[in-house]
Tab-separated table of C-alpha atoms in Angstrom:
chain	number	residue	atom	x	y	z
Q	274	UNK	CA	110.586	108.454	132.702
Q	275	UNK	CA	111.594	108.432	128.884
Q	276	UNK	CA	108.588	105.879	127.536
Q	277	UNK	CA	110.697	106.391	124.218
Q	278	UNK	CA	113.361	104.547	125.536
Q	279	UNK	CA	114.592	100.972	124.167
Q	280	UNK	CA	114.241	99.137	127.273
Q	281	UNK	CA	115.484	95.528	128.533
Q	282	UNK	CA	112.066	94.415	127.906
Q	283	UNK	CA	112.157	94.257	124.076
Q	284	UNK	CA	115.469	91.937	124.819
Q	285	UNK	CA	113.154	89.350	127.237
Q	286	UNK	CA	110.864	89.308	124.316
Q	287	UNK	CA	113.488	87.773	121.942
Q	288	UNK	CA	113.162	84.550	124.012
Q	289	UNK	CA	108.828	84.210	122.932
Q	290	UNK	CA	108.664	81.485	120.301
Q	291	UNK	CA	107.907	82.038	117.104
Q	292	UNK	CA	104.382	81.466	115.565
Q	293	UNK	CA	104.519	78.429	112.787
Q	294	UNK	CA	104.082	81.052	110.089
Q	295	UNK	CA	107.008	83.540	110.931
Q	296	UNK	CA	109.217	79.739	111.804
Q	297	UNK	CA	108.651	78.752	108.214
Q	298	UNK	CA	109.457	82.398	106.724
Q	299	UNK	CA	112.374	82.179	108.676
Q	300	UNK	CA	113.788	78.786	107.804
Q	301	UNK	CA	113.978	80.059	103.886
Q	302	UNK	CA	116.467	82.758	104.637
Q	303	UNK	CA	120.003	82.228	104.046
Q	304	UNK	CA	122.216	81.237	107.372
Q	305	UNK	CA	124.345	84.280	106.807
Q	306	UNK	CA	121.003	86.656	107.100
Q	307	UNK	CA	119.628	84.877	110.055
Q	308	UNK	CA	123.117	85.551	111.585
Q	309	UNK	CA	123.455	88.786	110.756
Q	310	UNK	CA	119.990	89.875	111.632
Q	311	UNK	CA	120.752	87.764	114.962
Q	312	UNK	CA	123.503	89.795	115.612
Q	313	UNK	CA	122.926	93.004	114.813
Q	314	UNK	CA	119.740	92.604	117.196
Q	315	UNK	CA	122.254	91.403	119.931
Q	316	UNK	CA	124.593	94.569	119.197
Q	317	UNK	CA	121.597	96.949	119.200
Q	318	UNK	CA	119.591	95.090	122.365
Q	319	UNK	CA	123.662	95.667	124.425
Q	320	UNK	CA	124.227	98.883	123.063
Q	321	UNK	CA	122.210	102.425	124.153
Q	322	UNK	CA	121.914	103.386	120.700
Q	323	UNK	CA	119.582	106.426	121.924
Q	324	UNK	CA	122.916	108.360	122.890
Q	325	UNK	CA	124.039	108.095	119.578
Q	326	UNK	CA	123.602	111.570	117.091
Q	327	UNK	CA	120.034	112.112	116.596
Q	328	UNK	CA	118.996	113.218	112.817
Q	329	UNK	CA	116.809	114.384	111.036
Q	330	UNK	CA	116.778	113.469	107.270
Q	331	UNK	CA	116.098	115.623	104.395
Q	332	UNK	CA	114.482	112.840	103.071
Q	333	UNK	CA	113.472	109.256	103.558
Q	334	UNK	CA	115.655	106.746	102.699
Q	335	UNK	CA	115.157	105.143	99.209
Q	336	UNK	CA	114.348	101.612	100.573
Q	337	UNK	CA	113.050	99.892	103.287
Q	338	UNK	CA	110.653	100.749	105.455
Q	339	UNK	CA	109.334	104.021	105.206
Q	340	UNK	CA	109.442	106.551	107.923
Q	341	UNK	CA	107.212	109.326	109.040
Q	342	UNK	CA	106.889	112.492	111.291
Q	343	UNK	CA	106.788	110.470	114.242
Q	344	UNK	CA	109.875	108.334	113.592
Q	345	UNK	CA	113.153	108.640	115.366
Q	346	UNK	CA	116.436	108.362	113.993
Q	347	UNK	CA	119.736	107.716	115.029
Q	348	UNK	CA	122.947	107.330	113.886
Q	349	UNK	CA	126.350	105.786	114.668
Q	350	UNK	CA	129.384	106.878	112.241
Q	351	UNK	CA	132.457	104.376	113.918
Q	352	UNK	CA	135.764	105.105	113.583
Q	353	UNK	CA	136.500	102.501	110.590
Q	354	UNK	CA	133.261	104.515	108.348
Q	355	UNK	CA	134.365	106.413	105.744
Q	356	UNK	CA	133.346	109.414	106.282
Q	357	UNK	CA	133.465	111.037	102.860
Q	358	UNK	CA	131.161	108.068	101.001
Q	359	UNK	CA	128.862	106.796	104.287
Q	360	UNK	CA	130.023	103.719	104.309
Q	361	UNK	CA	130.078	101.725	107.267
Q	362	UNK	CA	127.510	104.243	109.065
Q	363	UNK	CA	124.793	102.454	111.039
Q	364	UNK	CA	121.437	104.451	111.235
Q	365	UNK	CA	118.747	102.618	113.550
Q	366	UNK	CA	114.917	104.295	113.094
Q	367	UNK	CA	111.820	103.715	115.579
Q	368	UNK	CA	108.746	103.642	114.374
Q	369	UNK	CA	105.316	104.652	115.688
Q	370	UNK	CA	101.765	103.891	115.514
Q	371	UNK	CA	99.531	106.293	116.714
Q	372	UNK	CA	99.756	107.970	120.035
Q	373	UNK	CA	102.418	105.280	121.520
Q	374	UNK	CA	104.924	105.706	123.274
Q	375	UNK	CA	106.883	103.345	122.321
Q	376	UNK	CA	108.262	102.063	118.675
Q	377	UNK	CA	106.331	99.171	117.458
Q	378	UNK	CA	109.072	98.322	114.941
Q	379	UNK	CA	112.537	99.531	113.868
Q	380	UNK	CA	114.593	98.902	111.409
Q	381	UNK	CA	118.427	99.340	111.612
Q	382	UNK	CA	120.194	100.253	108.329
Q	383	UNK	CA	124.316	99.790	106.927
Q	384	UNK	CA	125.774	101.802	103.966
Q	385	UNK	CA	128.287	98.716	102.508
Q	386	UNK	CA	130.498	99.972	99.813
Q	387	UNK	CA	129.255	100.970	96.318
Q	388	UNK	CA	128.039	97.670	94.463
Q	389	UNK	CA	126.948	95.914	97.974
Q	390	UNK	CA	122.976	96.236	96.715
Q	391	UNK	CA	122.235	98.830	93.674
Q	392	UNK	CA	118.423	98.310	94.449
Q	393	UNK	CA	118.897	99.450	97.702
Q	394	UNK	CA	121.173	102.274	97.253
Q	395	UNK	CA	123.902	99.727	98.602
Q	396	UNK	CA	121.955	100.258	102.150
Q	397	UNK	CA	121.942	96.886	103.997
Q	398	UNK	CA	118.602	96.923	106.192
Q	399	UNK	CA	116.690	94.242	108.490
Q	400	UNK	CA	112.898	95.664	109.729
Q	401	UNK	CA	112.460	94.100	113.288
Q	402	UNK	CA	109.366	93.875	115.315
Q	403	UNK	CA	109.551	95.144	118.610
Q	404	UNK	CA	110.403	91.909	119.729
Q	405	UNK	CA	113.111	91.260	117.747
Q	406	UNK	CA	111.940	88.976	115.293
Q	407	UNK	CA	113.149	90.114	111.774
Q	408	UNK	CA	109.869	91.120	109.505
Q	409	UNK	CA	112.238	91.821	106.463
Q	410	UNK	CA	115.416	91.994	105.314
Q	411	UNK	CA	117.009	93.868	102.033
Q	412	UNK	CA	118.950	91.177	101.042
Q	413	UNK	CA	117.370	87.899	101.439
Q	414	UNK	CA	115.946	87.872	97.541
Q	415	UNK	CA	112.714	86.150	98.529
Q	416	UNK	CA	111.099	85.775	95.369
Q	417	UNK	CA	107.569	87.236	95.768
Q	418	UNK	CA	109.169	90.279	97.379
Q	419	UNK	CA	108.473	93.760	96.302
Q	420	UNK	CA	109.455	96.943	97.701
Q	421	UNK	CA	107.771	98.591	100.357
Q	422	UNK	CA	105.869	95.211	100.967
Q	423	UNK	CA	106.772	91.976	103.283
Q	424	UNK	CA	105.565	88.606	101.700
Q	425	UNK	CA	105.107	84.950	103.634
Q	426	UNK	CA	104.493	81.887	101.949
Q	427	UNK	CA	102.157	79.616	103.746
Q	428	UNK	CA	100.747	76.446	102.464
Q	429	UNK	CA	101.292	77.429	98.454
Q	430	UNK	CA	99.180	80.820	99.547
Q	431	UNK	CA	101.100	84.341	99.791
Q	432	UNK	CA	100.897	86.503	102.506
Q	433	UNK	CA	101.338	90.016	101.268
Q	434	UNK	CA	101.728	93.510	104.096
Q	435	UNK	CA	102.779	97.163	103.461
Q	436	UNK	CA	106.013	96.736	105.425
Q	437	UNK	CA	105.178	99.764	108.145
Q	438	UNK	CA	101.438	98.371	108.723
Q	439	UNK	CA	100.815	97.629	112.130
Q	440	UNK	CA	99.145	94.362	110.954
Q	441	UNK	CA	102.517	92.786	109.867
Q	442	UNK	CA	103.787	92.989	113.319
Q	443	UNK	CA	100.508	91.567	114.658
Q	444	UNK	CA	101.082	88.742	112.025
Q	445	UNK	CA	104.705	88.194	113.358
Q	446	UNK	CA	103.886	88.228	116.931
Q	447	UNK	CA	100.813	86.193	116.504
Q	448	UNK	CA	100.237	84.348	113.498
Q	449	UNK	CA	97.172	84.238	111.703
Q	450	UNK	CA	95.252	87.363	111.232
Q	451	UNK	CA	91.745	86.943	112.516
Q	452	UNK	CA	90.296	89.648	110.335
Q	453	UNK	CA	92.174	89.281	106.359
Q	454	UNK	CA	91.163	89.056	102.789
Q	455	UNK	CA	91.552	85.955	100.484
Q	456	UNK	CA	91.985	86.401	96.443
Q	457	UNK	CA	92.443	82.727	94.967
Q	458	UNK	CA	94.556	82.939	91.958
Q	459	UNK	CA	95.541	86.948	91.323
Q	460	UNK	CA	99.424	86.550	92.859
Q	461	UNK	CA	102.426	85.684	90.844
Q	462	UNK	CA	102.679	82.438	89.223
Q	463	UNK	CA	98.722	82.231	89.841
Q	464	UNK	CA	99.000	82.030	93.965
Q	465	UNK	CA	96.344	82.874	96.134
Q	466	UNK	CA	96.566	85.993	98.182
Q	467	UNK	CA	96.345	86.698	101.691
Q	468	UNK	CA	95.998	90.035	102.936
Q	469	UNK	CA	94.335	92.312	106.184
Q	470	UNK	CA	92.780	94.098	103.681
Q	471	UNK	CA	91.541	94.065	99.688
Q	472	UNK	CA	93.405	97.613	99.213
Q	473	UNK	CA	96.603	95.983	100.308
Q	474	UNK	CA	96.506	92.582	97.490
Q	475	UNK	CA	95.583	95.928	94.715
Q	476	UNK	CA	98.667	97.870	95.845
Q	477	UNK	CA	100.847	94.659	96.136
Q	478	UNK	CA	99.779	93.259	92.224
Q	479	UNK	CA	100.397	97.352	90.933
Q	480	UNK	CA	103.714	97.798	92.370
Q	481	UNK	CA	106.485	97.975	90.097
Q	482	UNK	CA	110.412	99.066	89.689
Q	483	UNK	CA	110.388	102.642	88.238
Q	484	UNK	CA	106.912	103.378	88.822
Q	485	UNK	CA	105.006	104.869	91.310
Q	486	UNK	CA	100.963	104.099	90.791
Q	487	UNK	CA	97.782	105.608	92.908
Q	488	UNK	CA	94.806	104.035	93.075
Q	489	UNK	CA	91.827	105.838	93.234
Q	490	UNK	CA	88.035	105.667	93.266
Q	491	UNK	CA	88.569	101.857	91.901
Q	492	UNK	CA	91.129	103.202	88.650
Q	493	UNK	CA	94.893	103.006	88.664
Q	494	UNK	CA	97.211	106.080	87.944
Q	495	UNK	CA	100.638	105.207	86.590
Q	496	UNK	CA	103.428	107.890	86.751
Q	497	UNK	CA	107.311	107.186	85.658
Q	498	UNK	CA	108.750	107.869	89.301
Q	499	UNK	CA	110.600	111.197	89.505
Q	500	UNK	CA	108.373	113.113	87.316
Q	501	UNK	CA	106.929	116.480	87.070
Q	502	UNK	CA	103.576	114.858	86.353
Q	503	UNK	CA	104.007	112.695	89.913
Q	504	UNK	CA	104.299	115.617	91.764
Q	505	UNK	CA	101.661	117.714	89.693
Q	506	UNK	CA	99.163	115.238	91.121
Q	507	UNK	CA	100.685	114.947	94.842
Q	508	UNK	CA	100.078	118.434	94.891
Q	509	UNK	CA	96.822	119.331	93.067
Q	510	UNK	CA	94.742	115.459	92.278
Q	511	UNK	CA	93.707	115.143	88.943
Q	512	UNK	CA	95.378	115.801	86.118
Q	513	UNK	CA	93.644	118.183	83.324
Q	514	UNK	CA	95.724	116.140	80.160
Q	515	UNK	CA	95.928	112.198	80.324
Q	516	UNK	CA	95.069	109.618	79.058
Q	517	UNK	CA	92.553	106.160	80.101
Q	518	UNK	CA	92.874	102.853	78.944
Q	519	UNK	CA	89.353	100.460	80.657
Q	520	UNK	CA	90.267	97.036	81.266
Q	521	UNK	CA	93.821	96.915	80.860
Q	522	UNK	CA	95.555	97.152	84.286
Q	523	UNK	CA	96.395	94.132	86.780
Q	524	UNK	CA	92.634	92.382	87.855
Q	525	UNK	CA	90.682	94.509	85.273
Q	526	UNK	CA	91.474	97.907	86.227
Q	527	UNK	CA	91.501	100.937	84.371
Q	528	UNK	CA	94.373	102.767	83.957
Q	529	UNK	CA	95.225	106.409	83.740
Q	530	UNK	CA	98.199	107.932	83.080
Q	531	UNK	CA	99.845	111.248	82.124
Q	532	UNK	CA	100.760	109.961	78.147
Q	533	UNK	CA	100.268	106.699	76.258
Q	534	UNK	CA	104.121	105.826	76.500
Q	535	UNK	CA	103.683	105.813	80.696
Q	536	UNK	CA	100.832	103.249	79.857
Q	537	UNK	CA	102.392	100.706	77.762
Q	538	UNK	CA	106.212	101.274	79.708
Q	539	UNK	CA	104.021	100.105	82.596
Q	540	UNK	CA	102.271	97.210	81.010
Q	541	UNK	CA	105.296	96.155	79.016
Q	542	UNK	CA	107.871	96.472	81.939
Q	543	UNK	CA	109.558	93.169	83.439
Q	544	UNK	CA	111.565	92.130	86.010
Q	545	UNK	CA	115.293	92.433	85.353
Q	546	UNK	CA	114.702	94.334	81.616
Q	547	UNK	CA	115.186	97.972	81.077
Q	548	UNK	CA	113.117	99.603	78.249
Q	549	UNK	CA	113.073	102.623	75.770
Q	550	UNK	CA	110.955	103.545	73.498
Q	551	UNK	CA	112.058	105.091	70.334
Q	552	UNK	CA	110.147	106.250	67.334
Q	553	UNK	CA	107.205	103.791	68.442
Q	554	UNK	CA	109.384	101.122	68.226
Q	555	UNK	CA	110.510	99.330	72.014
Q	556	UNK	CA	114.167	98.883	72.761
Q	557	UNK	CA	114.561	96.031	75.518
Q	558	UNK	CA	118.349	95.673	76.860
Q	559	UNK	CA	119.248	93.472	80.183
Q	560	UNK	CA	119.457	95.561	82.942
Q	561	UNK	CA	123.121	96.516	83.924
Q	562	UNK	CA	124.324	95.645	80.434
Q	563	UNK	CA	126.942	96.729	78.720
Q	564	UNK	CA	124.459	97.448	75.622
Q	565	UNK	CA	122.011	99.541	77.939
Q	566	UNK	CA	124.921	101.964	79.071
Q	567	UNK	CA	125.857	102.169	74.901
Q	568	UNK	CA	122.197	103.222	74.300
Q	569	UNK	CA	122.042	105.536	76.841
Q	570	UNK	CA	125.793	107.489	75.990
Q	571	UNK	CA	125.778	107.335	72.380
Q	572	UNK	CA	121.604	106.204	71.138
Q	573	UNK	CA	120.542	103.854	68.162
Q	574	UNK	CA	123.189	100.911	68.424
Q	575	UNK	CA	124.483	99.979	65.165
Q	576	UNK	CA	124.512	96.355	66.119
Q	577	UNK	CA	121.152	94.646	67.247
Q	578	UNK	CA	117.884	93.040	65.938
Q	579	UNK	CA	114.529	94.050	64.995
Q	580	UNK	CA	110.964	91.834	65.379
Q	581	UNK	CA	108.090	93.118	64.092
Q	582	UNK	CA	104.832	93.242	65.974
Q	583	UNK	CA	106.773	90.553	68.642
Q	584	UNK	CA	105.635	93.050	71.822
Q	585	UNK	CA	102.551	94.077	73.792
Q	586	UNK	CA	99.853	95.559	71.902
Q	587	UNK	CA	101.821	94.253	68.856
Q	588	UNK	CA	104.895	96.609	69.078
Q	589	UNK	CA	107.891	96.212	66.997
Q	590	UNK	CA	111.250	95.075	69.411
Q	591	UNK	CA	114.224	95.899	68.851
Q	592	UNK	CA	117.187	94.526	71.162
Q	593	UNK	CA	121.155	94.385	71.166
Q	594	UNK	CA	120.558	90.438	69.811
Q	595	UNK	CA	117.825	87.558	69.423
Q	596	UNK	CA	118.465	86.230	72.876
Q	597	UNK	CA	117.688	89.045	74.854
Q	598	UNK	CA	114.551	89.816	72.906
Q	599	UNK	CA	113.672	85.736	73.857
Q	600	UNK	CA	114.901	86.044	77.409
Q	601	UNK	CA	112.148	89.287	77.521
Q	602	UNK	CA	108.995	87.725	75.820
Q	603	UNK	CA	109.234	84.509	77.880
Q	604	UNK	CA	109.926	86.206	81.257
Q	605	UNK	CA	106.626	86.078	83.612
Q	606	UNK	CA	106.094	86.919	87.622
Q	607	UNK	CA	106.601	83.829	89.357
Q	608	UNK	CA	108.412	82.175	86.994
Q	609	UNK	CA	112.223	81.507	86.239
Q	610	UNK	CA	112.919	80.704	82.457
Q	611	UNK	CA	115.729	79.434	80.936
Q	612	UNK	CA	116.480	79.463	77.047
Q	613	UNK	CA	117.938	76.147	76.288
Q	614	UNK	CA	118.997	75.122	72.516
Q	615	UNK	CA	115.410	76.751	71.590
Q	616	UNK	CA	113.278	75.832	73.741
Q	617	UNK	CA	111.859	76.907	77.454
Q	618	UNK	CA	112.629	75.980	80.725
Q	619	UNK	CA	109.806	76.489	83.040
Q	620	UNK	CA	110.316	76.750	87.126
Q	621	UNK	CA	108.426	78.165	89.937
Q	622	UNK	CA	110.333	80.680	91.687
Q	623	UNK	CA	111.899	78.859	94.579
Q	624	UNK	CA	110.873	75.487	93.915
Q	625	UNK	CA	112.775	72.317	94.631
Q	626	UNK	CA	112.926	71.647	91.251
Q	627	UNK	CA	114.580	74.833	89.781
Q	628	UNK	CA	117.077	74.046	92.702
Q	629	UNK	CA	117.894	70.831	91.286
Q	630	UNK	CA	118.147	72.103	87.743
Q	631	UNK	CA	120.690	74.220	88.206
Q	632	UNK	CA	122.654	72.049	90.421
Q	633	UNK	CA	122.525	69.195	87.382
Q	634	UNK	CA	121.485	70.579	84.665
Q	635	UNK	CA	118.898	68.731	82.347
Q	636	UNK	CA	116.089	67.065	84.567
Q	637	UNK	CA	115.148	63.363	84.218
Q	638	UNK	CA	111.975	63.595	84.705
Q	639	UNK	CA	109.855	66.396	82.850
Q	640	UNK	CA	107.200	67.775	80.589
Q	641	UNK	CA	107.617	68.953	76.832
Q	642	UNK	CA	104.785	71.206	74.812
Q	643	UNK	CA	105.421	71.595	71.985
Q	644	UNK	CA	105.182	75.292	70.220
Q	645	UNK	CA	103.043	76.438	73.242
Q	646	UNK	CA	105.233	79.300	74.417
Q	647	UNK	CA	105.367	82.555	73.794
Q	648	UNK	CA	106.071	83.483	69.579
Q	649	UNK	CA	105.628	79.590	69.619
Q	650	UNK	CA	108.661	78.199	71.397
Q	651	UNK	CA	108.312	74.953	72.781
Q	652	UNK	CA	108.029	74.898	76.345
Q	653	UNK	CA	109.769	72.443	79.004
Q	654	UNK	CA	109.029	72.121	83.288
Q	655	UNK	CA	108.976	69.700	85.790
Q	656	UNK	CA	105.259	68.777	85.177
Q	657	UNK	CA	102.492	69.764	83.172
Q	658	UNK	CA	100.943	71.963	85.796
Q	659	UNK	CA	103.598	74.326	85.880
Q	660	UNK	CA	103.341	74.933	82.014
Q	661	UNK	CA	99.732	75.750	82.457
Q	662	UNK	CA	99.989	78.022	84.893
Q	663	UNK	CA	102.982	79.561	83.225
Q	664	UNK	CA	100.640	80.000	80.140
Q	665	UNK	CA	97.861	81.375	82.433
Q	666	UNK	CA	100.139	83.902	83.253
Q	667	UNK	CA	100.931	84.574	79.791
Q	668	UNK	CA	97.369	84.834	78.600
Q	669	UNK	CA	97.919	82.149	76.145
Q	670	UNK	CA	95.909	79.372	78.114
């Protein structure tokens, strides 16, 4: 008997309830995602996807869930895919723990056209449990989410899991994890972390876009992703030439890193910015702009603004106008800000009240501080305890 096989039992498993944890998750996705994870687990549950062409990628895909040695992949290229550009191919993968024979979780993947989802190499994937309860989903924008990591919010606390780990299916099928670690205070917008294990909450808080980071023997190693020096140290450990800054990574850690301009890239990097340096001086454009792609074809714009000694460690900015070089300095994890005639809006990510903001506009009730920002903007939020946890975050409070 083929123990590999997707079997009618993973379909009678679709009718367990949900735990109160993976309910709540649940209820914060979008209709349309719940619907189309719904149904694609319907189509895949009906359909004996295992006679589809088996492959073999070169290598892994550039989002998602990542697979190993053990995984199996299949593929399904219907007559409406274009053949030439992927799109419209469906590629389901198991994946194994162990010695078991059968997949504790798969994940089932759809090339949409070019533009669907740049982050995710326009790939549109939902990670399901054996059971059939979505873990994650590429495009449901939850606002803790990072990649290569599922997140649950739970009572104002985060739940944070390396999206293959065994214990985030545990934690989907069951609930609570009997054996975790807690870490009030470390998680974006100054949440408390929950976690199986310490080494998870360390790789969660180092993760960032364009980076890949190692930690190792307590000290963080920060490589640009892509580069020589990356796979140097894949392949032989420790680099002869780099450089160590104590005390300056997330929770205290020292950093390593092939060249001071990794380091401060790293520390300076946010959420929706790209940077360059140049000359010693930091160019910060919006991501996707217009400006960015003039930088990058032709160098040194002939239109933009300098501030001295506005960025990290003191570093001059320079930016394609004021407003993006505002939009930068006041941007935090956890946080949405919005520059208003000035001065700050403050929101938690996904709270009510950032909702209601940008339904209405202005909100009637609020909190003003004066010059507390940062370079001394006055700051704005639904109540004062947002503004000092915004500053928190800022290391200005």
């Amino acid at each position: 008997m083929l123990h590999r096989l997707f079997v009618a039992t993973f379909v009678a498993c679709l009718t367990v309830a949900s735990t109160t944890n993976t309910q709540a998750q649940d209820s914060k996705r979008p209709e349309a995602q719940k619907r189309y994870a719904e149904s694609l687990w319907k189509y895949l549950s009906e359909t004996d996807y295992r006679k589809w062409e088996r492959i073999t990628p070169s290598s892994d895909f550039p989002s998602g869930p990542p697979s190993d040695d053990s995984s199996q992949h299949f593929r399904l290229a219907s007559k409406n895919s274009d053949a030439a550009q992927g799109v419209g191919v469906l590629v389901v993968t198991e994946h194994y723990q162990g010695d078991s024979d059968t997949p504790t979780a798969i994940t089932a993947r759809r090339k949409m056209a070019e533009g669907f989802d740049a982050d995710n190499d326009d790939w549109h994937w939902v990670h399901y449990a054996a059971s059939g309860k979505p873990m994650a989903i590429s495009a449901e924008n939850n606002p803790w989410a990072k990649d290569g990591f599922a997140v649950y919010e739970e009572d104002g606390r985060l739940w944070v899991f390396e999206i293959s780990s065994p214990e985030l299916t545990d934690f989907v099928e069951k609930g609570e994890l009997a054996k975790h670690v807690i870490r009030p205070g470390v998680g974006p917008a100054g949440m408390t972390l929950k976690a199986p294990d310490a080494e998870t909450i360390s790789r969660y808080l180092t993760a960032k876009p364009g980076f890949e980071t190692k930690i190792e023997d307590g000290r963080l190693w920060v490589f640009a992703a892509g580069t020589e020096e990356l796979n140097d140290y894949e392949q032989q450990g420790e680099l002869a030439k780099h450089v160590i800054r104590p005390g300056a990574g997330p929770m205290g850690m020292t950093m390593k890193a092939p060249d001071t301009e990794t380091l401060d890239l790293y520390l300076a990097s946010k959420l929706g910015f790209v940077l360059k340096f140049d000359d010693g001086r930091l160019w910060v454009f919006r991501k996707g702009s217009e400006e960015l792609s003039d930088f990058l074809e032709q160098g040194e714009l002939a239109k933009h603004v300098i501030r001295p000694a506005a960025g990290p460690n003191g570093v001059t900015l320079k930016a394609p106008d004021a407003e993006t070089i505002d939009a930068y300095l006041v941007a935090q994890p956890g946080f949405v800000t919005k520059l208003e005639d000035g001065r700050v809006w403050v929101f938690r990510n996904g709270s009510e009240e950032l909702k209601n903001y940008r339904e209405a506009g202005e909100l009637a009730k609020h909190f003003i501080r004066p010059a507390a920002g940062p370079g001394g903007l006055t700051l704005k939020a639904p109540d004062a305890e947002t503004i000092d946890a915004y500053l928190r975050v800022c290391g200005l409070n």
